[in-house]
Amino acid sequence: MMTASLVIGLICGVFAVGLNWSVHTLRHYITELELGWSSIFIPALGAGIAVYLVRSLIRDSAAHGVSDVIKAMALGSEILRRRMIHSRFIGSLLTVGTGGSTGLEGPIVSIGGAVGSALGRWMEMNERHKKLLVGYGAAGAVAGIFNAPLTGLIFSLEIIIGEWTYLTILPTIIAAVSATEISRFIMGNKIAFYQEIAGFSITSLLACFVLGALTGVISILFARSLQLWEKIFSKISETFWIRAAIGGLTVGAMGFFMPEVLSEGYEVTQSFLTNNIRPELGFVLLFVLIKFLACGITLGSGGIGGVFAPSLVIGSGVGLAFGMFLHLLPLDGVAEDAAFALAGMAGMVAGVMHGP
């Protein structure tokens, strides 16, 4: 199992780096074109082609990523077919790279799980060991794309595998660390986010109880909104790629007026965590609302991506707005806004993923 986890980690690290680099290269190229108002059609084109390729040619279901892997852990690893490796790679590249308001973490977790499942079948392992390999793949995928081995380890053990034993902990560490080393070797030692928080007072800690409840409610609304948008788009058309194209067109129109909501949105989150010059509270609230809608439309219409990145981005906006509101009140010792942006990210992800 140790050797298998090492191989899985190395493979997942390559896929994570390849997907991350490909998406951001495509996004940068499209941005440099300066298409003006015609740019609203780019997300529609990307989502439509992605869903047509995945649904009609590759014949993959293209769910929201992490849910597929969790289902495989419950119902059997054979759910994760080898075709998911290239279908999720191509689908998320076209969806997110052209501006679809979703993230890469869901697809890369599916890719990692499919790599582990495929290796388990090739080695003719029993179902128990194949499921463990799926978990190792998820750990390697998350660690590779975030350049954070501890993130991959905790995510896999808590969300995917669901147990902390000698058979899960050490191989998962190996997979996460090996994927991270591949990422650092190819892309350098870069981290997804960095922050400059000076301190956190007792008052701020108490306020985080309120922020946690707030992000918990928003995470419930976010999850239910995805189901609502799926029902709405299923009534618009029976053809999957047409639904995705209509959703992409809607998101493209939103992005024309507020480009920050397109794609992952990590640049905005980073600015929330570090910039000394803050946007107005009204802008932050508007950004959260439009990002919330854009992500729901992207995924509800069939776009290929995950909910992890949108949860981070929305959570950062909610937390920042919460911190800005606290500073309007006559309270002493309230931490800086960025501290609450970071706490909001944690609360939103925990609520959406059901894993503190």
C-alpha positions as semicolon CSV with decimal commas, in nm:
position;residue;x (nm);y (nm);z (nm)
1;M;0,000;0,000;0,000
2;M;0,292;0,233;0,066
3;T;0,432;0,187;-0,284
4;A;0,087;0,223;-0,439
5;S;0,024;0,545;-0,248
6;L;0,357;0,685;-0,368
7;V;0,274;0,606;-0,732
8;I;-0,074;0,756;-0,695
9;G;0,066;1,070;-0,534
10;L;0,316;1,124;-0,814
11;I;0,052;1,074;-1,085
12;C;-0,198;1,301;-0,911
13;G;0,066;1,568;-0,864
14;V;0,127;1,574;-1,240
15;F;-0,245;1,595;-1,315
16;A;-0,300;1,869;-1,056
17;V;-0,017;2,083;-1,193
18;G;-0,123;2,018;-1,552
19;L;-0,486;2,114;-1,491
20;N;-0,401;2,422;-1,286
21;W;-0,147;2,548;-1,539
22;S;-0,372;2,475;-1,840
23;V;-0,673;2,656;-1,695
24;H;-0,482;2,966;-1,592
25;T;-0,296;2,980;-1,925
26;L;-0,624;2,961;-2,117
27;R;-0,784;3,221;-1,889
28;H;-0,488;3,456;-1,933
29;Y;-0,498;3,417;-2,312
30;I;-0,872;3,494;-2,329
31;T;-0,832;3,798;-2,103
32;E;-0,554;3,935;-2,324
33;L;-0,782;3,923;-2,629
34;E;-0,988;4,217;-2,498
35;L;-1,305;4,106;-2,674
36;G;-1,533;4,369;-2,524
37;W;-1,903;4,288;-2,511
38;S;-1,854;3,974;-2,724
39;S;-1,669;3,819;-2,427
40;I;-2,008;3,721;-2,282
41;F;-2,020;3,438;-2,537
42;I;-1,689;3,282;-2,429
43;P;-1,822;3,104;-2,115
44;A;-2,118;2,980;-2,319
45;L;-1,886;2,839;-2,586
46;G;-1,658;2,675;-2,331
47;A;-1,935;2,520;-2,122
48;G;-2,129;2,402;-2,426
49;I;-1,828;2,230;-2,584
50;A;-1,718;2,084;-2,251
51;V;-2,055;1,928;-2,174
52;Y;-2,097;1,801;-2,530
53;L;-1,757;1,629;-2,520
54;V;-1,808;1,482;-2,174
55;R;-2,173;1,381;-2,205
56;S;-2,202;1,282;-2,571
57;L;-1,856;1,164;-2,674
58;I;-1,688;1,041;-2,356
59;R;-2,025;0,951;-2,200
60;D;-1,949;1,056;-1,846
61;S;-2,210;1,180;-1,600
62;A;-2,004;1,487;-1,500
63;A;-2,133;1,547;-1,146
64;H;-1,981;1,802;-0,907
65;G;-1,665;1,602;-0,832
66;V;-1,633;1,525;-0,464
67;S;-1,981;1,370;-0,446
68;D;-1,874;1,108;-0,702
69;V;-1,580;1,002;-0,488
70;I;-1,788;0,991;-0,170
71;K;-2,046;0,780;-0,352
72;A;-1,771;0,544;-0,467
73;M;-1,659;0,496;-0,108
74;A;-2,012;0,394;-0,015
75;L;-2,128;0,197;-0,320
76;G;-1,806;0,065;-0,474
77;S;-1,493;0,197;-0,639
78;E;-1,603;0,070;-0,982
79;I;-1,817;0,385;-1,007
80;L;-1,495;0,576;-1,075
81;R;-1,417;0,476;-1,434
82;R;-1,089;0,545;-1,609
83;R;-1,265;0,774;-1,856
84;M;-1,328;1,015;-1,568
85;I;-0,959;1,100;-1,569
86;H;-0,966;1,269;-1,909
87;S;-1,333;1,371;-1,906
88;R;-1,297;1,578;-1,587
89;F;-0,964;1,720;-1,703
90;I;-1,099;1,838;-2,040
91;G;-1,438;1,940;-1,904
92;S;-1,308;2,155;-1,620
93;L;-1,036;2,303;-1,842
94;L;-1,294;2,430;-2,090
95;T;-1,552;2,533;-1,830
96;V;-1,330;2,716;-1,582
97;G;-1,073;2,830;-1,837
98;T;-1,336;3,017;-2,037
99;G;-1,484;3,185;-1,729
100;G;-1,727;2,937;-1,578
101;S;-1,782;3,041;-1,216
102;T;-1,670;2,722;-1,046
103;G;-1,352;2,554;-0,924
104;L;-1,097;2,288;-1,012
105;E;-1,082;2,106;-0,679
106;G;-1,392;1,894;-0,742
107;P;-1,272;1,768;-1,083
108;I;-0,917;1,705;-0,960
109;V;-1,051;1,503;-0,665
110;S;-1,250;1,294;-0,915
111;I;-0,937;1,249;-1,125
112;G;-0,737;1,142;-0,819
113;G;-1,006;0,900;-0,711
114;A;-1,029;0,753;-1,060
115;V;-0,650;0,710;-1,072
116;G;-0,660;0,521;-0,742
117;S;-0,953;0,307;-0,854
118;A;-0,788;0,223;-1,186
119;L;-0,463;0,124;-1,014
120;G;-0,653;-0,092;-0,767
121;R;-0,830;-0,279;-1,047
122;W;-0,504;-0,323;-1,238
123;M;-0,339;-0,470;-0,927
124;E;-0,648;-0,689;-0,867
125;M;-0,695;-0,566;-0,511
126;N;-0,997;-0,639;-0,299
127;E;-1,266;-0,372;-0,263
128;R;-1,140;-0,254;0,075
129;H;-0,795;-0,175;-0,062
130;K;-0,933;-0,020;-0,381
131;K;-1,138;0,223;-0,173
132;L;-0,828;0,315;0,023
133;L;-0,646;0,386;-0,302
134;V;-0,933;0,615;-0,400
135;G;-0,874;0,806;-0,076
136;Y;-0,500;0,826;-0,143
137;G;-0,577;0,968;-0,487
138;A;-0,805;1,233;-0,340
139;A;-0,534;1,334;-0,092
140;G;-0,270;1,359;-0,363
141;A;-0,499;1,559;-0,590
142;V;-0,590;1,819;-0,326
143;A;-0,234;1,843;-0,196
144;G;-0,098;1,886;-0,548
145;I;-0,336;2,160;-0,658
146;F;-0,303;2,359;-0,333
147;N;0,067;2,281;-0,271
148;A;-0,045;2,186;0,080
149;P;0,012;1,826;0,197
150;L;-0,166;1,874;0,530
151;T;-0,477;2,001;0,347
152;G;-0,482;1,691;0,127
153;L;-0,428;1,463;0,425
154;I;-0,707;1,607;0,641
155;F;-0,949;1,640;0,350
156;S;-0,909;1,278;0,248
157;L;-0,916;1,128;0,597
158;E;-1,214;1,331;0,714
159;I;-1,427;1,373;0,400
160;I;-1,338;1,077;0,177
161;I;-1,200;0,786;0,379
162;G;-1,364;0,871;0,709
163;E;-1,127;0,681;0,937
164;W;-0,794;0,741;1,111
165;T;-0,599;0,414;1,130
166;Y;-0,245;0,297;1,052
167;L;-0,369;0,168;0,714
168;T;-0,505;0,510;0,619
169;I;-0,282;0,771;0,782
170;L;0,070;0,680;0,668
171;P;-0,012;0,595;0,303
172;T;-0,227;0,908;0,278
173;I;0,065;1,114;0,405
174;I;0,290;0,955;0,142
175;A;0,041;1,034;-0,136
176;A;-0,010;1,392;-0,021
177;V;0,360;1,467;0,026
178;S;0,468;1,308;-0,303
179;A;0,202;1,504;-0,495
180;T;0,310;1,825;-0,323
181;E;0,674;1,764;-0,410
182;I;0,582;1,714;-0,775
183;S;0,388;2,040;-0,764
184;R;0,681;2,226;-0,606
185;F;0,932;2,073;-0,847
186;I;0,735;2,184;-1,154
187;M;0,567;2,508;-1,039
188;G;0,784;2,617;-0,749
189;N;0,693;2,649;-0,383
190;K;0,383;2,865;-0,427
191;I;0,090;2,871;-0,188
192;A;-0,270;2,933;-0,285
193;F;-0,327;3,213;-0,032
194;Y;-0,117;3,415;0,206
195;Q;-0,235;3,651;0,474
196;E;-0,103;3,924;0,701
197;I;-0,314;3,899;1,016
198;A;-0,162;4,074;1,318
199;G;-0,377;3,928;1,595
200;F;-0,712;3,797;1,709
201;S;-0,880;3,919;2,028
202;I;-1,135;3,753;2,257
203;T;-1,400;3,986;2,116
204;S;-1,318;3,868;1,767
205;L;-1,329;3,503;1,872
206;L;-1,676;3,553;2,019
207;A;-1,784;3,727;1,699
208;C;-1,673;3,420;1,504
209;F;-1,957;3,223;1,664
210;V;-2,195;3,457;1,484
211;L;-1,989;3,438;1,164
212;G;-1,992;3,058;1,185
213;A;-2,370;3,051;1,214
214;L;-2,398;3,296;0,925
215;T;-2,174;3,096;0,693
216;G;-2,357;2,779;0,799
217;V;-2,688;2,925;0,684
218;I;-2,535;3,053;0,360
219;S;-2,378;2,713;0,291
220;I;-2,721;2,549;0,322
221;L;-2,871;2,806;0,085
222;F;-2,580;2,752;-0,154
223;A;-2,627;2,374;-0,164
224;R;-3,002;2,407;-0,214
225;S;-2,956;2,669;-0,483
226;L;-2,763;2,416;-0,693
227;Q;-3,062;2,181;-0,684
228;L;-3,294;2,469;-0,772
229;W;-3,086;2,573;-1,074
230;E;-3,067;2,212;-1,193
231;K;-3,448;2,193;-1,191
232;I;-3,478;2,525;-1,372
233;F;-3,235;2,432;-1,649
234;S;-3,384;2,083;-1,689
235;K;-3,709;2,257;-1,790
236;I;-3,534;2,489;-2,035
237;S;-3,394;2,213;-2,256
238;E;-3,349;1,836;-2,259
239;T;-3,015;1,870;-2,438
240;F;-2,728;1,888;-2,189
241;W;-2,490;2,103;-2,391
242;I;-2,762;2,357;-2,471
243;R;-2,836;2,395;-2,098
244;A;-2,467;2,449;-2,029
245;A;-2,435;2,703;-2,310
246;I;-2,734;2,902;-2,183
247;G;-2,591;2,895;-1,832
248;G;-2,253;3,004;-1,965
249;L;-2,412;3,291;-2,156
250;T;-2,586;3,408;-1,839
251;V;-2,263;3,391;-1,641
252;G;-2,079;3,568;-1,922
253;A;-2,328;3,855;-1,902
254;M;-2,274;3,876;-1,526
255;G;-1,899;3,871;-1,577
256;F;-1,915;4,153;-1,831
257;F;-2,038;4,386;-1,558
258;M;-1,836;4,225;-1,275
259;P;-1,538;4,030;-1,414
260;E;-1,435;3,926;-1,062
261;V;-1,706;3,656;-1,052
262;L;-1,567;3,466;-1,350
263;S;-1,360;3,150;-1,315
264;E;-1,232;3,054;-0,969
265;G;-1,207;3,402;-0,822
266;Y;-0,897;3,337;-0,614
267;E;-0,745;3,675;-0,706
268;V;-1,036;3,849;-0,537
269;T;-1,004;3,627;-0,231
270;Q;-0,634;3,704;-0,207
271;S;-0,707;4,076;-0,223
272;F;-0,962;4,035;0,056
273;L;-0,694;3,874;0,271
274;T;-0,412;4,122;0,214
275;N;-0,505;4,454;0,055
276;N;-0,492;4,754;0,285
277;I;-0,725;4,949;0,056
278;R;-1,065;4,791;0,103
279;P;-1,354;4,806;-0,143
280;E;-1,679;4,954;-0,022
281;L;-1,903;4,729;0,185
282;G;-2,168;4,755;-0,086
283;F;-1,927;4,618;-0,348
284;V;-1,831;4,323;-0,128
285;L;-2,195;4,232;-0,065
286;L;-2,276;4,266;-0,437
287;F;-1,979;4,047;-0,524
288;V;-2,094;3,776;-0,281
289;L;-2,446;3,783;-0,426
290;I;-2,339;3,768;-0,791
291;K;-2,073;3,503;-0,724
292;F;-2,335;3,298;-0,538
293;L;-2,571;3,318;-0,837
294;A;-2,300;3,271;-1,102
295;C;-2,169;2,953;-0,941
296;G;-2,519;2,811;-0,900
297;I;-2,597;2,884;-1,264
298;T;-2,267;2,737;-1,386
299;L;-2,307;2,410;-1,200
300;G;-2,686;2,393;-1,220
301;S;-2,676;2,423;-1,598
302;G;-2,432;2,133;-1,618
303;G;-2,096;2,308;-1,620
304;I;-1,808;2,089;-1,507
305;G;-1,642;2,199;-1,187
306;G;-1,669;2,182;-0,811
307;V;-1,804;2,372;-0,514
308;F;-1,485;2,389;-0,307
309;A;-1,335;2,697;-0,472
310;P;-1,665;2,891;-0,482
311;S;-1,711;2,812;-0,113
312;L;-1,373;2,966;-0,035
313;V;-1,440;3,273;-0,246
314;I;-1,793;3,333;-0,118
315;G;-1,681;3,267;0,238
316;S;-1,401;3,522;0,208
317;G;-1,648;3,785;0,090
318;V;-1,898;3,704;0,365
319;G;-1,624;3,716;0,627
320;L;-1,482;4,043;0,496
321;A;-1,827;4,205;0,493
322;F;-1,886;4,076;0,846
323;G;-1,558;4,226;0,965
324;M;-1,631;4,558;0,796
325;F;-1,972;4,566;0,964
326;L;-1,818;4,497;1,306
327;H;-1,588;4,793;1,263
328;L;-1,893;5,015;1,225
329;L;-2,006;4,915;1,575
330;P;-1,872;5,065;1,901
331;L;-1,662;4,758;1,989
332;D;-1,308;4,744;2,121
333;G;-1,040;4,498;2,017
334;V;-1,201;4,385;1,691
335;A;-0,951;4,216;1,461
336;E;-0,878;4,341;1,113
337;D;-1,117;4,264;0,828
338;A;-0,883;4,008;0,670
339;A;-0,901;3,791;0,982
340;F;-1,275;3,753;0,937
341;A;-1,232;3,689;0,565
342;L;-1,009;3,393;0,654
343;A;-1,255;3,270;0,918
344;G;-1,540;3,304;0,670
345;M;-1,356;3,082;0,423
346;A;-1,322;2,812;0,688
347;G;-1,686;2,837;0,792
348;M;-1,823;2,825;0,439
349;V;-1,612;2,526;0,334
350;A;-1,698;2,338;0,654
351;G;-2,068;2,398;0,594
352;V;-2,066;2,297;0,228
353;M;-1,839;1,994;0,271
354;H;-1,990;1,884;0,606
355;G;-1,640;1,855;0,747
356;P;-1,505;2,098;1,008
